[in-house]
Coordinates of N, CA, C and O in Angstrom, one line a residue:
M705 N 109.7 124.4 140.6 CA 111.1 123.9 140.4 C 111.5 123.8 138.9 O 112.6 124.0 138.6
E706 N 110.5 123.6 138.1 CA 110.8 123.6 136.6 C 111.2 125.0 136.1 O 112.1 125.1 135.3
T707 N 110.7 126.0 136.7 CA 111.0 127.4 136.3 C 112.5 127.7 136.6 O 113.2 128.3 135.9
K708 N 112.9 127.2 137.8 CA 114.2 127.5 138.3 C 115.2 126.8 137.4 O 116.3 127.3 137.0
K709 N 114.9 125.5 137.0 CA 115.8 124.8 136.0 C 115.9 125.5 134.7 O 117.0 125.5 134.1
D710 N 114.8 126.0 134.2 CA 114.8 126.7 132.9 C 115.6 128.0 133.0 O 116.4 128.2 132.1
I711 N 115.5 128.7 134.1 CA 116.3 129.9 134.2 C 117.8 129.6 134.3 O 118.6 130.2 133.7
L712 N 118.1 128.6 135.1 CA 119.5 128.2 135.3 C 120.1 127.7 133.9 O 121.2 128.0 133.6
W713 N 119.3 126.9 133.2 CA 119.8 126.4 131.9 C 120.1 127.6 130.9 O 121.1 127.6 130.3
R714 N 119.2 128.6 130.9 CA 119.5 129.8 130.1 C 120.7 130.6 130.5 O 121.5 131.0 129.7
S715 N 120.8 130.7 131.8 CA 122.0 131.5 132.3 C 123.3 130.7 132.1 O 124.3 131.4 131.8
Y716 N 123.3 129.4 132.2 CA 124.5 128.6 131.9 C 124.8 128.8 130.4 O 126.0 128.9 130.0
L717 N 123.8 128.7 129.6 CA 124.0 128.9 128.1 C 124.7 130.2 127.8 O 125.6 130.3 127.0
I718 N 124.1 131.3 128.4 CA 124.7 132.6 128.1 C 126.1 132.7 128.7 O 127.0 133.3 128.0
Y719 N 126.4 132.1 129.8 CA 127.7 132.1 130.4 C 128.7 131.4 129.5 O 129.8 131.9 129.2
I720 N 128.3 130.2 128.9 CA 129.2 129.5 128.0 C 129.4 130.3 126.7 O 130.5 130.3 126.2
L721 N 128.4 130.9 126.2 CA 128.5 131.7 125.0 C 129.5 132.9 125.2 O 130.3 133.2 124.3
M722 N 129.3 133.5 126.3 CA 130.2 134.7 126.6 C 131.7 134.2 126.8 O 132.6 134.9 126.4
L723 N 131.9 133.1 127.4 CA 133.2 132.5 127.6 C 133.8 132.1 126.3 O 135.0 132.4 126.0
M724 N 133.0 131.5 125.4 CA 133.5 131.2 124.0 C 133.9 132.5 123.2 O 134.9 132.5 122.5
L725 N 133.1 133.5 123.4 CA 133.4 134.8 122.7 C 134.7 135.3 123.2 O 135.5 135.8 122.4
G726 N 134.9 135.3 124.5 CA 136.1 135.8 125.1 C 137.3 135.0 124.6 O 138.4 135.6 124.3
V727 N 137.2 133.7 124.5 CA 138.3 132.9 124.1 C 138.6 133.2 122.6 O 139.8 133.2 122.2
C728 N 137.5 133.4 121.8 CA 137.7 133.7 120.4 C 138.5 135.0 120.2 O 139.3 135.2 119.4
I729 N 138.1 136.0 121.0 CA 138.8 137.3 120.9 C 140.3 137.2 121.3 O 141.1 137.7 120.6
F730 N 140.6 136.5 122.4 CA 142.0 136.3 122.7 C 142.7 135.5 121.7 O 143.9 135.8 121.4
A731 N 142.1 134.5 121.1 CA 142.7 133.7 120.1 C 143.1 134.5 118.8 O 144.1 134.4 118.3
K732 N 142.1 135.4 118.4 CA 142.3 136.3 117.3 C 143.5 137.3 117.6 O 144.3 137.5 116.7
A733 N 143.5 137.8 118.8 CA 144.6 138.7 119.1 C 145.9 138.0 119.1 O 146.9 138.6 118.7
F734 N 146.0 136.8 119.6 CA 147.2 136.0 119.6 C 147.6 135.7 118.2 O 148.8 135.8 117.9
Y735 N 146.7 135.4 117.3 CA 147.0 135.1 115.9 C 147.6 136.4 115.2 O 148.5 136.3 114.5
I736 N 146.9 137.5 115.4 CA 147.4 138.7 114.8 C 148.8 139.1 115.3 O 149.6 139.5 114.6
Q737 N 149.0 138.9 116.6 CA 150.3 139.3 117.2 C 151.4 138.4 116.7 O 152.5 138.9 116.3
N738 N 151.2 137.1 116.6 CA 152.3 136.2 116.2 C 152.3 135.9 114.7 O 153.4 135.9 114.2
A739 N 151.2 135.6 114.1 CA 151.3 135.2 112.7 C 151.3 136.4 111.7 O 152.1 136.3 110.8
E740 N 150.6 137.5 112.0 CA 150.6 138.6 111.1 C 151.4 139.8 111.7 O 151.3 140.9 111.1
G741 N 152.1 139.6 112.8 CA 152.8 140.7 113.4 C 153.8 141.4 112.6 O 153.9 142.7 112.5
A742 N 154.6 140.6 111.9 CA 155.6 141.2 111.0 C 155.0 142.1 109.9 O 155.5 143.2 109.6
Y743 N 153.9 141.6 109.3 CA 153.3 142.4 108.3 C 152.8 143.7 108.8 O 153.0 144.8 108.2
W744 N 152.1 143.7 109.9 CA 151.6 145.0 110.5 C 152.6 145.9 111.0 O 152.5 147.1 110.8
R745 N 153.7 145.4 111.5 CA 154.9 146.3 111.9 C 155.5 146.9 110.7 O 155.9 148.1 110.7
S746 N 155.7 146.1 109.6 CA 156.3 146.7 108.4 C 155.3 147.8 107.8 O 155.8 148.8 107.2
L747 N 154.0 147.5 107.8 CA 153.1 148.5 107.3 C 153.1 149.8 108.1 O 153.1 150.9 107.6
S748 N 153.3 149.7 109.4 CA 153.3 150.9 110.2 C 154.6 151.7 110.0 O 154.6 152.9 110.0
D749 N 155.7 151.0 109.7 CA 156.9 151.6 109.4 C 156.9 152.4 108.1 O 157.5 153.5 108.0
S750 N 156.1 151.9 107.2 CA 156.0 152.5 105.9 C 155.0 153.7 105.9 O 155.1 154.5 105.0
L751 N 154.1 153.7 106.8 CA 153.1 154.8 106.8 C 153.4 156.0 107.6 O 152.8 157.1 107.3
H752 N 154.3 156.0 108.5 CA 154.6 157.2 109.2 C 155.7 158.0 108.6 O 156.5 157.5 107.8
L753 N 155.6 159.3 108.9 CA 156.6 160.2 108.4 C 157.8 160.2 109.3 O 158.0 159.3 110.1
E754 N 158.7 161.1 109.1 CA 159.9 161.1 109.9 C 159.7 161.9 111.2 O 158.9 162.9 111.2
Y755 N 160.4 161.6 112.2 CA 160.4 162.3 113.4 C 161.6 163.2 113.5 O 162.7 162.8 113.3
R756 N 161.3 164.5 113.8 CA 162.4 165.5 114.0 C 162.2 166.2 115.2 O 161.1 166.5 115.6
E757 N 163.3 166.6 115.9 CA 163.2 167.4 117.0 C 163.2 168.9 116.6 O 164.0 169.3 115.7
M758 N 162.3 169.7 117.1 CA 162.2 171.1 116.7 C 162.2 171.9 118.0 O 161.6 171.6 119.0
D759 N 162.9 173.0 117.9 CA 162.9 173.9 119.0 C 161.6 174.7 119.0 O 161.1 175.1 117.9
A760 N 161.1 174.9 120.1 CA 159.8 175.7 120.2 C 160.1 177.2 120.1 O 161.2 177.7 120.5
E761 N 159.2 177.9 119.4 CA 159.3 179.3 119.3 C 159.0 179.9 120.7 O 157.9 179.6 121.2
R762 N 159.8 180.7 121.2 CA 159.6 181.3 122.5 C 159.2 182.8 122.3 O 159.8 183.5 121.4
G763 N 158.3 183.2 123.0 CA 157.8 184.6 122.9 C 156.9 185.0 124.1 O 156.8 184.2 125.0
I764 N 156.3 186.1 124.0 CA 155.4 186.5 125.0 C 154.0 186.0 124.7 O 153.4 186.3 123.6
N765 N 153.4 185.1 125.6 CA 152.1 184.6 125.4 C 151.2 185.5 126.3 O 151.3 185.4 127.5
T766 N 150.3 186.2 125.7 CA 149.4 187.0 126.6 C 147.9 186.6 126.4 O 147.5 186.1 125.4
S767 N 147.2 186.8 127.4 CA 145.7 186.5 127.3 C 145.0 187.8 127.0 O 145.6 188.8 126.7
Y768 N 143.7 187.7 127.0 CA 142.9 188.9 126.6 C 143.0 190.0 127.6 O 142.7 191.1 127.3
C769 N 143.4 189.7 128.8 CA 143.6 190.8 129.8 C 145.0 191.1 130.0 O 145.4 191.6 131.1
V770 N 145.9 190.9 129.0 CA 147.3 191.2 129.0 C 148.0 190.7 130.2 O 148.9 191.3 130.8
A771 N 147.8 189.5 130.5 CA 148.5 188.8 131.6 C 149.3 187.7 130.9 O 148.8 187.0 130.0
L772 N 150.5 187.5 131.4 CA 151.3 186.4 130.8 C 150.7 185.0 131.2 O 150.4 184.8 132.4
L773 N 150.5 184.2 130.2 CA 149.9 182.9 130.5 C 150.9 181.9 131.1 O 150.5 181.0 131.8
L774 N 152.1 182.1 130.9 CA 153.1 181.2 131.4 C 153.7 181.5 132.7 O 154.5 180.8 133.3
S775 N 153.2 182.6 133.3 CA 153.7 183.1 134.6 C 152.7 182.9 135.6 O 151.6 183.5 135.6
K776 N 153.0 182.0 136.6 CA 152.0 181.8 137.7 C 151.8 183.0 138.5 O 150.7 183.3 139.0
K777 N 152.8 183.7 138.8 CA 152.7 184.9 139.6 C 151.7 185.9 139.0 O 150.8 186.4 139.7
I778 N 151.9 186.2 137.8 CA 151.0 187.2 137.1 C 149.6 186.7 137.0 O 148.7 187.4 137.1
K779 N 149.5 185.4 136.7 CA 148.2 184.8 136.5 C 147.4 184.9 137.8 O 146.2 185.2 137.8
T780 N 148.1 184.6 138.9 CA 147.4 184.7 140.2 C 147.0 186.1 140.5 O 145.9 186.3 141.0
K781 N 147.8 187.1 140.2 CA 147.4 188.5 140.4 C 146.2 188.8 139.5 O 145.3 189.6 139.9
T782 N 146.2 188.3 138.2 CA 145.1 188.6 137.3 C 143.8 188.0 137.8 O 142.8 188.7 137.8
V783 N 143.9 186.8 138.3 CA 142.7 186.2 138.8 C 142.2 187.0 140.1 O 141.0 187.2 140.2
S784 N 143.1 187.3 141.0 CA 142.6 188.1 142.1 C 142.1 189.5 141.7 O 141.2 190.0 142.3
F785 N 142.7 190.0 140.7 CA 142.2 191.3 140.2 C 140.8 191.2 139.6 O 140.0 192.1 139.8
L786 N 140.6 190.1 138.9 CA 139.3 190.0 138.3 C 138.2 189.6 139.3 O 137.0 190.0 139.1
L787 N 138.6 189.0 140.4 CA 137.6 188.6 141.4 C 137.3 189.7 142.4 O 136.3 189.6 143.1
R788 N 138.2 190.6 142.5 CA 138.0 191.7 143.5 C 136.9 192.6 143.1 O 136.7 193.0 141.9
K789 N 136.1 193.0 144.0 CA 134.9 193.9 143.8 C 135.4 195.3 144.0 O 136.3 195.6 144.7
K790 N 134.7 196.2 143.3 CA 135.0 197.6 143.4 C 134.5 198.2 144.7 O 133.4 197.9 145.1
K791 N 135.3 199.0 145.3 CA 134.9 199.6 146.6 C 134.3 201.0 146.2 O 134.9 201.7 145.4
E792 N 133.2 201.2 146.7 CA 132.5 202.5 146.5 C 132.4 203.4 147.7 O 132.3 203.0 148.8

């Protein structure tokens, strides 16, 4: 019976320590969010560059076997062509 109490005491201790660690992590996250939030938001605004919309360059995208990569129809034909065995 003494062994069971010793094991239970250790498991309760670990449980309490893990619970305290979780509470500390949530408290630190709450502190950073509320007390230091304005600082971190201003820092992120100063570190990023500007966002611009750019038109994509359109052209013919070909693979090594001269099949259009953006066309499902040709890609399917290419795959079936590659998988087909030669008839002799």
